[in-house]
Short mmCIF file of C-alpha atoms and ligand atoms in Angstrom, two decimals:
data_model
loop_
_atom_site.label_atom_id
_atom_site.label_comp_id
_atom_site.label_asym_id
_atom_site.label_seq_id
_atom_site.Cartn_x
_atom_site.Cartn_y
_atom_site.Cartn_z
CA MET A 739 -36.25 68.85 35.85
CA THR A 740 -36.20 72.58 35.03
CA ASP A 741 -33.97 73.93 32.24
CA GLU A 742 -31.84 75.64 34.89
CA ALA A 743 -31.31 72.41 36.83
CA THR A 744 -30.42 70.50 33.64
CA ARG A 745 -27.89 73.14 32.54
CA LEU A 746 -26.39 73.43 36.02
CA GLY A 747 -26.04 69.66 36.15
CA GLU A 748 -24.13 69.65 32.84
CA LEU A 749 -21.84 72.51 33.87
CA ARG A 750 -21.07 70.95 37.24
CA LYS A 751 -20.21 67.67 35.56
CA GLU A 752 -17.80 69.58 33.34
CA ILE A 753 -16.31 71.37 36.36
CA ASP A 754 -15.83 68.02 38.15
CA SER A 755 -14.03 66.61 35.14
CA LEU A 756 -11.84 69.74 34.80
CA ASP A 757 -11.01 69.62 38.53
CA GLN A 758 -9.87 66.05 38.10
CA GLN A 759 -7.62 67.02 35.20
CA ILE A 760 -6.23 70.03 37.11
CA MET A 761 -5.53 67.77 40.09
CA ALA A 762 -3.75 65.21 37.93
CA LEU A 763 -1.63 67.98 36.35
CA ILE A 764 -0.78 69.58 39.70
CA SER A 765 0.26 66.14 40.99
CA LYS A 766 2.48 65.64 37.94
CA ARG A 767 3.99 69.06 38.51
CA ALA A 768 4.68 68.20 42.16
CA GLU A 769 6.41 64.97 41.08
CA CYS A 770 8.55 67.02 38.70
CA ALA A 771 9.54 69.35 41.56
CA GLN A 772 10.46 66.32 43.69
CA GLU A 773 12.62 65.07 40.84
CA VAL A 774 14.25 68.54 40.62
CA ALA A 775 15.16 68.14 44.31
CA HIS A 776 16.77 64.74 43.64
CA VAL A 777 18.76 66.17 40.73
CA LYS A 778 19.95 69.09 42.85
CA MET A 779 21.00 66.80 45.71
CA ALA A 780 22.74 64.29 43.42
CA ALA A 781 24.73 67.10 41.78
CA ASN A 782 25.84 68.58 45.13
CA PRO A 783 26.43 65.61 47.47
CA GLY A 784 26.92 66.61 51.09
CA GLU A 785 26.53 70.31 50.28
CA ASP A 786 23.90 72.87 51.28
CA VAL A 787 21.52 72.65 48.32
CA PHE A 788 19.52 75.76 47.31
CA PHE A 789 16.04 74.36 46.79
CA TYR A 790 14.37 77.78 46.71
CA ARG A 791 15.19 79.57 43.45
CA PRO A 792 13.86 83.14 43.56
CA GLU A 793 14.95 83.92 39.99
CA ARG A 794 13.16 80.84 38.63
CA GLU A 795 10.00 81.60 40.62
CA ALA A 796 9.96 85.16 39.26
CA GLN A 797 10.32 83.81 35.70
CA VAL A 798 7.48 81.31 36.20
CA LEU A 799 5.14 83.95 37.64
CA ARG A 800 6.00 86.49 34.93
CA ARG A 801 5.29 83.89 32.23
CA ILE A 802 1.95 83.02 33.85
CA LYS A 803 0.95 86.70 33.88
CA GLU A 804 2.02 87.16 30.26
CA GLN A 805 0.26 84.05 28.95
CA ASN A 806 -2.88 84.20 31.06
CA PRO A 807 -5.82 83.89 28.63
CA GLY A 808 -8.43 85.22 31.14
CA PRO A 809 -11.13 85.61 32.29
CA LEU A 810 -9.23 85.49 35.61
CA ALA A 811 -7.10 88.61 36.20
CA ASP A 812 -3.32 88.17 35.72
CA GLU A 813 -2.71 88.83 39.43
CA GLU A 814 -5.30 86.25 40.41
CA MET A 815 -3.80 83.59 38.11
CA ALA A 816 -0.28 84.37 39.38
CA ARG A 817 -1.53 84.07 42.97
CA LEU A 818 -2.86 80.56 42.25
CA PHE A 819 0.46 79.50 40.72
CA ARG A 820 2.28 81.13 43.63
CA GLU A 821 0.49 78.69 45.93
CA ILE A 822 1.12 75.70 43.65
CA MET A 823 4.86 76.49 43.56
CA SER A 824 4.88 77.05 47.30
CA ALA A 825 3.37 73.59 47.86
CA CYS A 826 5.82 72.01 45.37
CA LEU A 827 8.78 73.66 47.12
CA ALA A 828 7.52 72.42 50.50
CA LEU A 829 7.85 68.87 49.11
CA GLU A 830 11.47 69.61 48.19
CA LYS A 831 12.27 71.40 51.45
CA PRO A 832 9.97 73.07 54.03
CA MET A 833 11.07 76.70 54.29
CA HIS A 834 11.30 78.68 57.54
CA ILE A 835 10.59 82.36 57.01
CA ALA A 836 11.27 84.84 59.83
CA PHE A 837 9.19 88.03 59.77
CA LEU A 838 8.64 91.14 61.86
CA GLY A 839 5.83 89.91 64.09
CA PRO A 840 3.70 89.31 65.94
CA ILE A 841 1.28 87.12 63.98
CA GLY A 842 -1.22 89.23 62.08
CA THR A 843 1.14 92.03 60.99
CA PHE A 844 1.36 93.35 57.43
CA THR A 845 4.85 91.86 57.30
CA GLN A 846 3.35 88.39 57.76
CA ALA A 847 0.86 89.16 54.97
CA ALA A 848 3.82 90.22 52.77
CA ALA A 849 5.75 87.02 53.63
CA LEU A 850 2.79 84.83 52.65
CA LYS A 851 2.21 86.86 49.49
CA HIS A 852 5.84 86.34 48.46
CA PHE A 853 6.43 82.73 49.52
CA GLY A 854 2.86 81.33 49.48
CA HIS A 855 1.18 79.60 52.41
CA SER A 856 3.21 76.35 52.45
CA VAL A 857 6.04 77.86 54.50
CA VAL A 858 6.59 77.89 58.24
CA SER A 859 6.41 81.58 59.14
CA VAL A 860 8.22 82.56 62.32
CA PRO A 861 7.22 85.85 64.06
CA LEU A 862 10.05 87.82 65.70
CA PRO A 863 9.73 90.91 67.90
CA ALA A 864 12.09 93.29 66.07
CA ILE A 865 13.79 93.96 62.73
CA ASP A 866 17.26 93.14 64.09
CA ALA A 867 15.93 89.85 65.49
CA VAL A 868 14.78 88.91 61.96
CA PHE A 869 18.28 89.64 60.65
CA ARG A 870 19.87 87.57 63.43
CA GLU A 871 17.54 84.61 62.84
CA VAL A 872 18.57 84.45 59.18
CA GLU A 873 22.26 85.14 59.86
CA SER A 874 22.39 82.25 62.34
CA GLY A 875 20.73 79.88 59.85
CA ALA A 876 17.70 79.33 62.13
CA ALA A 877 15.49 80.67 59.30
CA HIS A 878 16.08 80.30 55.56
CA TYR A 879 14.89 83.83 54.75
CA GLY A 880 13.53 86.89 56.50
CA VAL A 881 10.97 89.53 55.58
CA VAL A 882 11.27 93.13 56.79
CA PRO A 883 9.52 96.38 55.78
CA VAL A 884 11.77 98.90 54.01
CA GLU A 885 9.59 101.77 52.78
CA ASN A 886 6.07 103.09 52.75
CA SER A 887 4.65 105.28 49.99
CA THR A 888 3.13 107.72 52.53
CA GLU A 889 5.75 107.72 55.28
CA GLY A 890 9.04 107.03 53.48
CA MET A 891 11.93 104.79 54.45
CA ILE A 892 12.09 102.46 57.44
CA ASN A 893 15.51 103.58 58.55
CA HIS A 894 16.07 100.75 61.00
CA THR A 895 16.00 98.24 58.13
CA LEU A 896 18.40 100.33 56.01
CA ASP A 897 20.82 100.72 58.92
CA MET A 898 20.87 96.97 59.57
CA PHE A 899 22.53 96.43 56.19
CA MET A 900 25.55 98.49 57.26
CA SER A 901 26.69 95.72 59.58
CA SER A 902 24.84 92.62 58.37
CA PRO A 903 26.41 90.15 55.92
CA LEU A 904 22.93 89.23 54.59
CA LYS A 905 21.90 89.75 50.97
CA ILE A 906 18.69 91.17 49.58
CA CYS A 907 17.06 88.28 47.68
CA GLY A 908 13.73 89.78 46.72
CA GLU A 909 11.11 92.46 47.21
CA VAL A 910 7.36 92.42 47.61
CA GLN A 911 4.86 95.25 47.69
CA LEU A 912 1.64 95.21 49.66
CA ARG A 913 -1.28 97.65 49.41
CA ILE A 914 -1.90 98.70 52.98
CA HIS A 915 -5.50 99.23 54.07
CA HIS A 916 -6.02 100.36 57.65
CA HIS A 917 -9.34 100.05 59.45
CA LEU A 918 -10.68 101.42 62.72
CA LEU A 919 -11.44 98.23 64.61
CA VAL A 920 -13.45 97.46 67.75
CA ASN A 921 -14.50 94.38 69.64
CA PRO A 922 -18.22 93.83 68.83
CA ALA A 923 -18.68 92.60 72.40
CA HIS A 924 -17.88 96.14 73.61
CA GLU A 925 -20.60 97.73 71.49
CA GLY A 926 -22.11 100.93 72.86
CA GLN A 927 -18.92 101.92 74.74
CA GLU A 928 -17.55 105.36 73.96
CA ILE A 929 -14.07 105.09 72.42
CA THR A 930 -11.60 107.03 74.51
CA ARG A 931 -8.34 105.47 73.29
CA ILE A 932 -7.01 104.28 69.94
CA TYR A 933 -4.06 101.91 69.72
CA SER A 934 -1.79 101.53 66.71
CA HIS A 935 1.75 101.39 65.43
CA GLN A 936 3.43 104.76 64.93
CA GLN A 937 3.65 104.20 61.14
CA SER A 938 -0.08 103.48 60.91
CA PHE A 939 -0.99 106.57 62.93
CA ALA A 940 1.13 108.57 60.50
CA GLN A 941 -0.56 106.97 57.47
CA CYS A 942 -4.04 107.81 58.85
CA ARG A 943 -3.24 111.20 60.41
CA LYS A 944 -5.68 113.31 58.34
CA TRP A 945 -8.55 110.86 58.79
CA LEU A 946 -7.98 110.77 62.54
CA ASP A 947 -7.82 114.55 62.82
CA ALA A 948 -11.05 114.88 60.85
CA ASN A 949 -12.98 112.02 62.47
CA ARG A 950 -11.52 111.23 65.90
CA TYR A 951 -9.90 114.51 66.90
CA GLY A 952 -9.11 114.58 70.63
CA VAL A 953 -9.30 110.82 71.15
CA GLU A 954 -6.09 109.68 72.82
CA ARG A 955 -3.70 107.91 70.42
CA ILE A 956 -1.48 105.30 72.04
CA THR A 957 1.49 104.00 70.10
CA VAL A 958 2.25 100.28 70.49
CA SER A 959 4.85 97.98 68.94
CA SER A 960 2.68 96.64 66.08
CA ASN A 961 -0.79 96.77 64.55
CA ALA A 962 -1.42 93.23 65.72
CA GLU A 963 -0.60 94.24 69.30
CA ALA A 964 -3.02 97.19 68.89
CA ALA A 965 -5.74 94.77 67.75
CA ARG A 966 -5.02 92.45 70.69
CA ARG A 967 -5.44 95.30 73.16
CA ALA A 968 -8.64 96.58 71.52
CA ALA A 969 -10.04 93.06 71.74
CA GLU A 970 -9.43 93.02 75.51
CA GLU A 971 -10.09 96.58 76.67
CA PRO A 972 -13.59 98.09 76.47
CA GLY A 973 -13.67 101.73 75.30
CA THR A 974 -10.72 101.26 72.95
CA ALA A 975 -10.22 100.81 69.22
CA ALA A 976 -7.27 99.77 67.07
CA ILE A 977 -5.99 100.83 63.70
CA ALA A 978 -4.86 97.67 61.94
CA GLY A 979 -5.37 95.57 58.82
CA ASP A 980 -7.57 92.65 57.82
CA MET A 981 -5.28 89.91 59.15
CA ALA A 982 -5.17 91.39 62.66
CA ALA A 983 -8.93 92.08 62.57
CA GLU A 984 -9.64 88.47 61.71
CA LEU A 985 -7.15 87.10 64.22
CA TYR A 986 -8.73 88.99 67.13
CA GLY A 987 -12.36 88.91 65.94
CA LEU A 988 -12.66 92.68 65.60
CA GLU A 989 -15.28 94.58 63.64
CA LYS A 990 -14.66 97.48 61.25
CA LEU A 991 -16.05 100.77 62.54
CA ALA A 992 -14.48 102.51 59.54
CA ASN A 993 -12.97 100.88 56.47
CA SER A 994 -9.75 101.87 54.62
CA ILE A 995 -8.97 105.01 56.60
CA GLU A 996 -5.45 105.52 55.18
CA ASP A 997 -4.99 109.09 53.94
CA ARG A 998 -3.63 108.05 50.54
CA PRO A 999 -5.62 105.53 48.51
CA ASP A 1000 -2.40 104.13 46.99
CA ASN A 1001 -0.79 103.54 50.42
CA THR A 1002 1.74 100.76 49.77
CA THR A 1003 4.60 99.23 51.76
CA ARG A 1004 7.62 97.61 50.17
CA PHE A 1005 9.23 94.69 51.99
CA LEU A 1006 12.61 93.07 51.43
CA ILE A 1007 13.44 89.40 51.47
CA ILE A 1008 16.78 88.84 53.18
CA GLY A 1009 18.87 85.70 52.89
CA ARG A 1010 22.38 84.29 52.92
CA GLU A 1011 22.81 83.58 49.19
CA GLU A 1012 23.17 85.74 46.13
CA VAL A 1013 20.41 85.42 43.53
CA PRO A 1014 21.29 84.82 39.85
CA ALA A 1015 19.75 87.06 37.17
CA SER A 1016 16.07 86.51 36.34
CA GLY A 1017 16.01 88.86 33.34
CA HIS A 1018 14.15 91.68 35.12
CA ASP A 1019 16.14 92.60 38.20
CA LYS A 1020 17.03 95.36 40.60
CA SER A 1021 20.17 95.85 42.71
CA SER A 1022 20.94 97.61 45.97
CA ILE A 1023 24.20 99.04 47.28
CA LEU A 1024 25.46 101.07 50.24
CA VAL A 1025 28.15 103.63 49.44
CA SER A 1026 30.14 106.06 51.50
CA MET A 1027 31.95 108.91 49.77
CA ARG A 1028 34.56 111.34 51.03
CA ASN A 1029 33.01 114.50 52.42
CA LYS A 1030 34.16 116.87 49.65
CA PRO A 1031 32.48 119.07 47.04
CA GLY A 1032 31.08 117.11 44.12
CA ALA A 1033 30.99 113.78 45.97
CA LEU A 1034 27.32 113.14 45.20
CA TYR A 1035 27.86 114.08 41.55
CA GLN A 1036 30.78 111.66 41.35
CA LEU A 1037 28.61 108.92 42.78
CA LEU A 1038 25.70 109.45 40.40
CA GLU A 1039 27.64 110.23 37.23
CA PRO A 1040 28.48 106.57 36.33
CA PHE A 1041 24.76 105.66 36.47
CA HIS A 1042 23.94 108.50 34.07
CA LYS A 1043 26.88 107.71 31.78
CA HIS A 1044 25.90 104.03 31.44
CA ASN A 1045 22.17 104.73 31.27
CA ILE A 1046 21.21 102.84 34.41
CA SER A 1047 17.94 103.93 36.07
CA LEU A 1048 18.07 104.72 39.77
CA THR A 1049 14.89 103.76 41.58
CA ARG A 1050 15.86 105.13 44.98
CA ILE A 1051 18.60 107.03 46.76
CA GLU A 1052 18.60 107.65 50.51
CA THR A 1053 21.15 109.29 52.77
CA ARG A 1054 21.81 107.86 56.21
CA PRO A 1055 24.16 109.07 58.94
CA SER A 1056 27.31 107.02 59.28
CA PRO A 1057 27.32 104.60 62.25
CA SER A 1058 31.07 104.79 62.85
CA GLY A 1059 31.61 108.51 62.44
CA THR A 1060 34.52 107.85 60.10
CA TRP A 1061 32.14 107.89 57.12
CA ALA A 1062 30.84 111.34 56.37
CA TYR A 1063 27.57 109.99 55.00
CA VAL A 1064 26.21 106.77 53.62
CA PHE A 1065 24.02 106.43 50.53
CA TYR A 1066 21.57 103.59 50.07
CA ILE A 1067 20.92 103.18 46.35
CA ASP A 1068 18.51 100.96 44.37
CA PHE A 1069 18.88 100.72 40.60
CA GLU A 1070 17.64 98.61 37.71
CA GLY A 1071 19.79 95.73 36.48
CA HIS A 1072 21.74 92.81 37.92
CA MET A 1073 25.32 92.84 39.20
CA GLU A 1074 26.10 90.08 36.68
CA ASP A 1075 25.29 92.56 33.84
CA ASP A 1076 28.40 94.00 32.16
CA THR A 1077 27.12 97.59 32.36
CA VAL A 1078 26.27 97.33 36.05
CA HIS A 1079 29.66 95.78 36.65
CA ARG A 1080 31.34 98.78 34.99
CA VAL A 1081 29.24 101.31 36.96
CA LEU A 1082 30.13 99.63 40.25
CA SER A 1083 33.84 99.45 39.52
CA GLU A 1084 33.85 103.19 38.63
CA ILE A 1085 32.08 103.95 41.93
CA ASP A 1086 34.48 101.66 43.77
CA ASP A 1087 37.41 103.79 42.51
CA GLU A 1088 35.98 106.91 44.19
CA ALA A 1089 34.15 105.55 47.22
CA VAL A 1090 35.47 105.11 50.75
CA GLU A 1091 33.41 101.94 50.84
CA LEU A 1092 31.01 100.17 48.52
CA LYS A 1093 28.87 97.35 49.86
CA ARG A 1094 26.91 95.21 47.40
CA LEU A 1095 23.64 94.31 49.13
CA GLY A 1096 22.41 92.09 46.33
CA SER A 1097 20.56 91.78 43.04
CA TYR A 1098 17.06 90.33 43.00
CA PRO A 1099 13.99 89.97 40.77
CA ILE A 1100 11.74 93.04 40.61
CA GLY A 1101 8.57 92.12 42.54
CA VAL A 1102 6.10 90.21 40.31
CA LEU A 1103 3.04 89.85 42.54
O1 LIG B 352 13.04 74.92 39.26
C1 LIG B 352 13.42 74.60 40.39
O2 LIG B 352 14.62 74.74 40.74
C2 LIG B 352 12.48 74.04 41.36
O3 LIG B 352 12.87 73.71 42.45
C3 LIG B 352 11.02 73.95 41.02
C4 LIG B 352 10.21 75.10 41.56
C5 LIG B 352 8.77 75.01 40.95
O4 LIG B 352 7.89 74.48 41.62
O5 LIG B 352 8.60 75.47 39.82
C6 LIG B 352 10.12 74.99 43.03
C7 LIG B 352 10.88 75.76 43.86
C8 LIG B 352 11.83 76.76 43.39
O6 LIG B 352 11.86 77.87 44.23
C9 LIG B 352 11.61 77.14 41.99
C10 LIG B 352 10.83 76.39 41.18
#
């Protein structure tokens, strides 16, 4: 036997033994999670038990990232534990997650990044359909896009919160890479049409102008739908991501064509329950003020006075017409915190309406 073969043999034996230990530990962990489920059910007989604990999951993943000894990257290690927890939770209760579909969209990728792959993910055709599915109890949680670093807010999602009773239970960010995709079976055909979602066209506008100027751009309902059409129609291409490319067997004619290299979309997790504090949280509110001079100052002053960091403020037109304008505000902290409590009661004194959309762990993955 060569030296290489001997050494490889030793190392593989060690890997086999480590795998066995990892498997035994994961199985023990899964048994623990099953026991957690029994404890939860015994303590709340006949009630709707909350098996999924977003604040606990955030704490576990943060701890993993902090204590990771390497050589695996923190994100990689957290991803592995994300999947272990997802599988453990599925033993407690299989989760149904509604997302803005169809299958293969970035929203599905965000849902799987946040919840892991042991959930049942349910594609729905529109943002309001995702809200309805969760409101009715048909899905445990929903995932919808809320903002993109290149294109700004997804107003439809913001506006849904004006009328929906749902809470924001989490957030997840996804780096968005768009590719120009074609069906390899159509090779040699001149591309005369490009399909994509309106947001993706906007995120790749400069690249398209520089590289495919004059080619007809056809807006469709999602990137996945664009990929489906490109797979079927010769002489067409799609702008979509990896998941859609894989799903429809498309090939990359050009890779990562987004105009900004940091192109990122933030998604919200919507659910029916409020989330307790995880120790590193964010909150969201909707506020309408009277249309008078100094209204915006009055709204922001309590945040400044109590040293609370705002992470976003957006203005939206009022749906009813009785509100002059509506502000959507994200800030650091949890509504259980004393300071946040004080800020909100000061705003409440001045506002026409204050709606608490929820407090949730700042995205870990
Ligand atoms: O700690 C709990 O409450 C659990 O149910 C266990 C566990 C885990 O696997 O760590 C599983 C699911 C929850 O979402 C959070 C954590």
